[in-house]
């Protein structure tokens, strides 16, 4: 079940909201836990047990950490945290990376690890990272131990966040699980944000994806330079609106249920450097790696060579987190190299350039990164990258590219404009005029149009579900 489906919009969500608000406040977390497990089990029933094991593991790890600390046994507390982290990461590595490692070793003639053909549990990277923050936050004193297993289960499985984040630390969300407020204004803002996210997914992401799919399906001999760049641009817009649309829907759902969740994107394509881009893109993941990996490694409080090593480790982990394919590791190392250059000397040079050149620099390397990210097959990646740099078998341009430009120009223009704060500025102006009916009418129209698209379209899952 996905947010952008008729079943979710008109059956599951209304039923959850009715049951949730008709339940006594003290029962609402139990209701959320039950409906979240139902939501996950709808697509992955066999992996509910894995999720329950994760909940129980981290819940008792947090209690043990608090108990050892209160008794002055810091060593036992640290060991408990370490064991919890190792077990959490072991589940993630086994289900997500076993087959990748086995296939790679087999390619070198080492067949002692069989390829198991495991189906990846949906959202395992997200809910594992979220749940494992709890024992760490308790150990650091950033959060009090949660005595109620149902409340902790609600935090770990909250269905708006379950499949693709944003990733929340326990210290950020635990207090809201225990006690939160409801109100008509918050609920209405949640509905508004949810519809905005739905429109991003259905009207923009799904449409530009068709252009990317068309370019990706071209035989190598028909791929042109212009077609390669157009395809990568389409993928860049697709991944942004697909993922930011999901995140907006998640935050909107959270508000409907009384939670204030973290916004995950802040117009990343307006960045003037790659450092700024990663402050704006997938904010919750960047915050997680910074706080739970980069800073424990020493962060930037160490010598420059050590800081560069820390960046290399963090970005290797960030890359491989995204998927069980070596192109994601290359993608992470690509950003590690460029970010090290920016922190070393390039950043100071960039600041002296005109703003437009800074934007062009950032966009050029961002688009190249998506070409690496999008292609798990190295031979296809090589063909695409060569075409982008002028070595395309199909030449510079083709009538097919001209047809795509004419066909997709309106949606591309809207998508590019929506990547900037211009659309949000207009939206906020409408929100500031409560007596006007324009905003409610737009929200209703957005729901109607999106529903029409969903009824008529084929299934299009969110891209980040596979991570």
XYZ file of C-alpha atoms in Angstrom:
467
model
C 0.000 0.000 0.000
C 1.388 3.400 -0.964
C 0.220 6.923 -0.162
C -0.448 7.645 -3.827
C -3.075 4.949 -4.276
C -6.861 5.048 -4.351
C -6.993 2.373 -1.640
C -4.908 4.470 0.751
C -6.607 7.789 -0.035
C -10.218 6.678 0.183
C -10.202 3.600 2.412
C -7.195 3.213 4.678
C -6.520 6.869 5.589
C -10.144 7.846 6.355
C -10.586 4.679 8.436
C -7.385 5.364 10.400
C -8.350 8.971 11.097
C -11.840 8.018 12.266
C -10.612 5.206 14.519
C -7.763 7.336 15.856
C -9.882 10.318 16.828
C -12.772 8.261 18.177
C -10.390 6.364 20.460
C -9.673 7.680 23.983
C -6.334 9.570 24.065
C -4.668 6.857 26.164
C -5.453 4.257 23.472
C -4.309 6.232 20.458
C -0.734 4.991 20.440
C -1.967 1.407 20.539
C -4.246 2.216 17.593
C -1.348 3.776 15.680
C 0.869 0.770 16.361
C -1.824 -1.619 15.124
C -2.637 0.348 11.956
C 1.074 0.874 11.236
C 1.752 -2.856 11.404
C -1.291 -3.425 9.187
C 0.010 -0.819 6.738
C 3.420 -2.511 6.565
C 1.983 -6.005 6.501
C -0.214 -5.130 3.535
C 2.865 -5.253 1.313
C 5.327 -7.271 3.422
C 3.386 -9.649 5.739
C 6.282 -12.066 6.131
C 8.584 -9.331 7.404
C 6.354 -8.059 10.202
C 8.182 -10.438 12.536
C 11.504 -8.802 11.626
C 10.051 -5.421 12.510
C 8.717 -6.745 15.837
C 12.158 -8.191 16.631
C 13.725 -4.787 15.907
C 11.225 -3.070 18.221
C 11.771 -5.497 21.093
C 15.563 -5.474 20.663
C 15.943 -1.699 20.810
C 13.285 -1.249 23.507
C 15.030 -3.574 25.951
C 18.456 -2.261 24.946
C 17.348 1.213 26.006
C 16.049 -0.074 29.344
C 19.270 -1.974 29.995
C 21.378 1.076 29.139
C 19.407 3.206 31.605
C 19.640 0.516 34.278
C 23.404 0.113 33.922
C 23.959 3.870 33.926
C 21.858 4.369 37.034
C 24.025 1.720 38.716
C 27.223 3.451 37.631
C 28.236 0.678 35.230
C 29.097 2.732 32.149
C 31.090 -0.088 30.558
C 28.089 -2.420 30.545
C 25.933 0.387 29.151
C 28.388 0.960 26.305
C 28.541 -2.757 25.554
C 24.726 -2.905 25.460
C 24.605 -0.036 22.956
C 27.298 -1.703 20.838
C 25.483 -5.059 20.821
C 22.189 -3.380 19.865
C 23.842 -1.498 17.005
C 25.633 -4.618 15.742
C 22.420 -6.661 15.765
C 20.438 -3.912 14.015
C 23.101 -3.516 11.352
C 23.403 -7.311 11.021
C 19.723 -7.541 10.054
C 20.233 -4.737 7.539
C 23.386 -6.244 6.048
C 21.895 -9.743 5.803
C 18.668 -8.766 4.063
C 20.041 -5.943 1.951
C 23.646 -6.798 1.117
C 24.095 -10.561 1.434
C 23.299 -11.271 -2.210
C 25.447 -8.353 -3.426
C 28.464 -9.615 -1.466
C 27.807 -13.236 -2.489
C 27.497 -12.375 -6.193
C 30.632 -10.212 -6.067
C 32.681 -12.944 -4.373
C 31.335 -15.496 -6.835
C 32.601 -13.301 -9.660
C 36.092 -13.670 -8.199
C 35.707 -17.445 -7.987
C 34.821 -17.514 -4.283
C 31.549 -19.374 -3.984
C 31.378 -20.047 -0.259
C 28.486 -17.561 0.148
C 25.405 -18.737 -1.769
C 23.144 -16.194 -3.441
C 19.905 -16.519 -1.470
C 17.617 -14.432 -3.664
C 16.223 -12.612 -0.664
C 13.459 -10.104 -1.202
C 14.405 -6.808 0.421
C 12.049 -5.799 3.246
C 10.476 -2.508 2.186
C 11.842 0.484 4.069
C 14.297 -1.553 6.171
C 17.000 1.111 5.856
C 14.627 3.752 7.201
C 12.998 1.989 10.139
C 16.266 0.329 11.216
C 18.098 3.667 11.336
C 15.184 5.242 13.202
C 14.819 2.513 15.849
C 18.540 2.175 16.569
C 18.797 5.841 17.602
C 16.903 5.009 20.807
C 19.600 3.160 22.822
C 22.204 5.692 21.657
C 20.067 8.680 22.708
C 19.359 7.071 26.085
C 23.067 6.406 26.632
C 23.975 9.999 25.754
C 21.312 11.355 28.079
C 19.474 12.996 25.173
C 16.280 11.028 25.920
C 14.691 9.323 28.890
C 14.142 5.552 28.678
C 10.720 4.621 27.341
C 8.960 2.321 29.810
C 5.951 1.676 27.600
C 6.578 -0.916 24.874
C 3.503 0.189 22.911
C 4.729 3.792 22.844
C 8.166 2.734 21.651
C 6.582 0.498 19.017
C 4.557 3.487 17.835
C 7.750 5.511 17.428
C 9.501 2.733 15.525
C 6.605 1.876 13.191
C 4.718 5.165 12.724
C 3.242 4.511 9.292
C 3.825 7.964 7.735
C 7.581 7.411 8.250
C 7.734 3.661 7.916
C 8.681 3.105 4.304
C 10.779 6.115 3.253
C 11.257 8.451 6.211
C 12.046 11.183 7.061
C 14.313 9.409 9.537
C 13.661 10.668 13.063
C 15.878 10.339 16.090
C 14.172 9.137 19.245
C 15.061 12.344 21.070
C 13.136 14.276 18.394
C 9.975 12.181 18.289
C 9.796 10.258 21.561
C 8.275 13.133 23.504
C 5.584 13.618 20.862
C 4.704 9.927 21.050
C 4.130 10.287 24.803
C 2.254 13.559 24.593
C 1.083 15.593 21.625
C -1.594 18.115 20.816
C -4.356 18.049 18.234
C -6.098 20.957 16.596
C -8.170 21.874 13.568
C -5.519 24.270 12.254
C -2.743 21.664 12.453
C -4.987 19.045 10.843
C -5.900 21.429 7.999
C -2.247 22.300 7.360
C -1.521 18.574 7.275
C -4.187 17.983 4.646
C -2.828 20.882 2.584
C 0.764 19.626 2.742
C -0.319 16.059 1.971
C -2.099 17.164 -1.215
C 0.951 19.202 -2.273
C 3.093 16.089 -1.851
C 0.563 13.970 -3.715
C 0.609 16.425 -6.622
C 4.412 16.356 -6.682
C 4.348 12.586 -6.979
C 1.422 12.045 -9.321
C 1.506 15.114 -11.578
C 5.242 15.818 -11.766
C 7.368 12.820 -10.704
C 5.348 10.199 -12.574
C 5.221 12.276 -15.766
C 8.919 13.176 -15.974
C 9.726 9.548 -15.161
C 8.163 8.555 -18.503
C 10.692 10.772 -20.270
C 13.568 9.202 -18.335
C 12.253 5.720 -19.078
C 12.098 6.536 -22.790
C 15.705 7.777 -22.843
C 16.927 4.842 -20.745
C 15.298 2.368 -23.137
C 17.135 3.752 -26.191
C 19.711 1.460 -27.803
C 23.250 2.817 -27.466
C 23.425 3.597 -31.198
C 20.407 5.921 -30.938
C 21.486 7.834 -27.839
C 22.494 11.436 -28.539
C 24.318 14.026 -26.449
C 21.162 16.102 -26.100
C 19.108 12.990 -25.315
C 21.517 11.926 -22.568
C 21.388 15.317 -20.848
C 17.608 15.509 -21.275
C 17.212 12.050 -19.755
C 19.421 12.844 -16.765
C 17.544 16.107 -16.239
C 14.284 14.133 -16.252
C 15.681 11.646 -13.729
C 16.892 14.501 -11.520
C 13.417 16.011 -11.470
C 11.799 12.608 -11.008
C 13.857 11.607 -7.977
C 13.379 15.019 -6.368
C 9.608 15.220 -6.768
C 9.130 11.530 -6.030
C 11.056 11.635 -2.756
C 10.170 15.158 -1.628
C 6.550 14.411 -2.516
C 6.602 11.346 -0.275
C 8.251 13.366 2.493
C 5.629 16.110 2.227
C 2.878 13.520 2.432
C 4.546 11.938 5.474
C 4.813 15.293 7.256
C 1.219 16.106 6.312
C -0.016 12.768 7.666
C 1.962 13.388 10.834
C 0.180 16.701 11.368
C -3.181 15.061 10.836
C -2.270 12.692 13.677
C -0.861 15.390 15.967
C 2.873 15.033 15.177
C 5.228 17.694 13.888
C 7.722 15.852 11.689
C 10.938 17.057 10.096
C 10.864 18.533 6.602
C 13.281 16.558 4.451
C 14.049 18.945 1.571
C 14.779 22.639 1.226
C 14.997 23.380 -2.510
C 18.283 21.510 -3.047
C 18.628 22.455 -6.707
C 19.100 26.146 -5.862
C 22.359 25.265 -4.066
C 25.577 27.069 -4.995
C 27.869 24.243 -3.906
C 27.683 20.532 -3.243
C 28.126 21.188 0.465
C 25.002 23.366 0.363
C 23.180 20.806 -1.759
C 23.627 18.189 0.949
C 22.373 20.578 3.596
C 19.184 20.818 1.550
C 18.750 17.250 0.198
C 17.466 14.351 2.367
C 18.083 16.456 5.448
C 17.124 13.747 7.939
C 19.639 11.235 6.521
C 22.431 13.801 6.486
C 21.620 14.721 10.083
C 21.636 11.032 11.088
C 25.053 10.328 9.581
C 26.492 13.545 10.961
C 25.322 12.870 14.511
C 25.776 9.097 14.737
C 28.830 8.541 12.527
C 30.709 11.704 11.512
C 30.877 13.342 14.957
C 31.751 10.078 16.795
C 34.626 9.658 14.298
C 35.891 13.089 15.335
C 33.983 15.256 12.875
C 35.899 18.386 11.925
C 37.555 18.761 15.349
C 40.550 16.775 14.130
C 43.415 17.324 11.706
C 42.498 17.912 8.084
C 43.718 14.492 6.883
C 41.633 12.791 9.571
C 38.634 14.989 8.752
C 38.942 13.993 5.095
C 39.100 10.337 6.141
C 35.952 10.832 8.246
C 34.185 12.332 5.233
C 35.279 9.390 3.099
C 33.838 6.893 5.591
C 30.571 8.793 5.976
C 30.019 9.157 2.251
C 30.923 5.556 1.518
C 28.283 4.594 4.099
C 25.807 7.109 2.665
C 26.283 5.730 -0.814
C 25.919 2.043 0.016
C 22.956 2.831 2.315
C 21.000 3.742 -0.806
C 21.067 0.305 -2.355
C 22.689 -3.077 -2.769
C 24.636 -2.196 -5.889
C 28.187 -0.956 -6.326
C 27.092 2.092 -8.317
C 25.700 3.541 -5.082
C 29.082 3.166 -3.400
C 30.720 4.894 -6.378
C 28.082 7.630 -6.113
C 28.892 8.145 -2.439
C 32.644 8.218 -3.069
C 32.077 10.668 -5.929
C 30.479 13.106 -3.498
C 33.157 12.381 -0.883
C 35.866 13.415 -3.346
C 34.083 16.630 -4.358
C 33.147 17.597 -0.795
C 36.732 17.042 0.347
C 37.863 19.356 -2.457
C 35.307 21.976 -1.388
C 36.407 21.811 2.244
C 40.059 21.782 1.279
C 40.268 24.739 -1.104
C 37.571 24.719 -3.776
C 34.896 26.210 -1.512
C 36.905 29.405 -1.011
C 37.386 29.778 -4.757
C 33.694 29.235 -5.434
C 32.706 32.050 -3.093
C 34.606 34.499 -5.302
C 32.637 33.531 -8.422
C 29.399 35.187 -9.541
C 26.297 33.548 -8.116
C 25.210 32.195 -11.516
C 28.508 30.362 -12.018
C 28.256 28.858 -8.552
C 24.789 27.534 -9.422
C 26.000 26.129 -12.741
C 28.946 24.427 -11.046
C 26.666 22.751 -8.505
C 24.053 21.700 -11.066
C 26.668 20.243 -13.413
C 28.104 17.913 -10.776
C 24.677 17.105 -9.332
C 23.420 15.998 -12.749
C 26.544 13.880 -13.251
C 25.928 12.267 -9.878
C 22.408 11.231 -10.881
C 23.775 9.545 -14.002
C 25.895 7.356 -11.688
C 23.027 6.826 -9.246
C 20.475 5.856 -11.887
C 22.526 3.182 -13.639
C 23.249 -0.011 -11.686
C 24.668 -1.645 -14.811
C 28.203 -0.326 -15.306
C 28.142 -0.736 -19.077
C 24.952 1.339 -19.361
C 26.443 3.893 -16.967
C 29.508 4.171 -19.176
C 27.382 4.660 -22.304
C 25.340 7.392 -20.622
C 28.354 9.243 -19.212
C 30.217 9.086 -22.514
C 27.165 10.469 -24.295
C 26.908 13.325 -21.790
C 30.519 14.254 -22.548
C 30.023 14.252 -26.316
C 30.820 10.649 -27.290
C 27.313 9.589 -28.308
C 26.808 7.087 -31.100
C 23.637 8.882 -32.136
C 25.342 12.245 -32.574
C 24.473 15.556 -30.993
C 20.726 15.742 -31.607
C 17.942 13.717 -33.188
C 14.324 14.228 -34.261
C 13.300 11.960 -31.379
C 14.842 14.371 -28.863
C 13.018 17.233 -30.576
C 9.741 15.337 -30.203
C 10.408 14.727 -26.502
C 11.223 18.377 -25.967
C 7.979 19.484 -27.587
C 5.943 16.861 -25.734
C 7.431 17.302 -22.266
C 8.291 21.010 -22.304
C 5.223 22.100 -20.278
C 5.750 19.571 -17.471
C 9.513 20.194 -17.471
C 8.958 23.947 -17.196
C 6.517 23.514 -14.301
C 8.855 21.049 -12.587
C 11.891 23.325 -12.894
C 9.905 26.268 -11.514
C 8.608 24.101 -8.648
C 12.217 23.267 -7.696
C 12.641 26.891 -6.611
C 10.994 28.871 -3.785
C 8.774 30.690 -6.315
C 5.910 28.195 -6.118
C 6.117 28.064 -2.306
C 6.024 31.857 -2.153
C 2.794 31.911 -4.150
C 1.345 29.094 -2.034
C 2.155 30.938 1.197
C 0.466 34.086 -0.092
C -2.686 32.091 -0.654
C -2.447 30.633 2.856
C -2.172 34.110 4.352
C -5.634 35.018 3.030
C -7.952 32.787 5.087
C -11.163 34.414 3.886
C -10.421 33.514 0.300
C -11.693 30.258 -1.154
C -8.790 29.951 -3.568
C -6.627 27.706 -1.383
C -9.375 25.199 -0.429
C -10.454 25.125 -4.068
C -6.885 24.397 -5.190
C -6.529 21.627 -2.616
C -9.792 20.029 -3.694
C -8.881 20.407 -7.371
C -5.479 18.861 -6.684
C -7.090 15.847 -5.022
C -9.564 15.416 -7.878
C -6.936 15.687 -10.613
C -4.509 13.384 -8.804
C -7.276 10.825 -8.256
C -8.127 10.931 -11.943
C -4.483 10.271 -12.795
C -4.265 7.428 -10.282
C -7.404 5.734 -11.583
C -6.164 5.941 -15.163
C -2.432 5.264 -14.583
C -0.381 2.139 -14.035
C 1.226 1.386 -10.663
C 4.216 3.626 -9.936
C 5.861 2.945 -6.548
C 8.019 5.492 -4.781
C 11.651 5.232 -5.862
C 13.055 5.247 -2.319
C 10.972 2.239 -1.228
C 13.755 -0.003 -2.542
C 16.290 1.563 -0.215
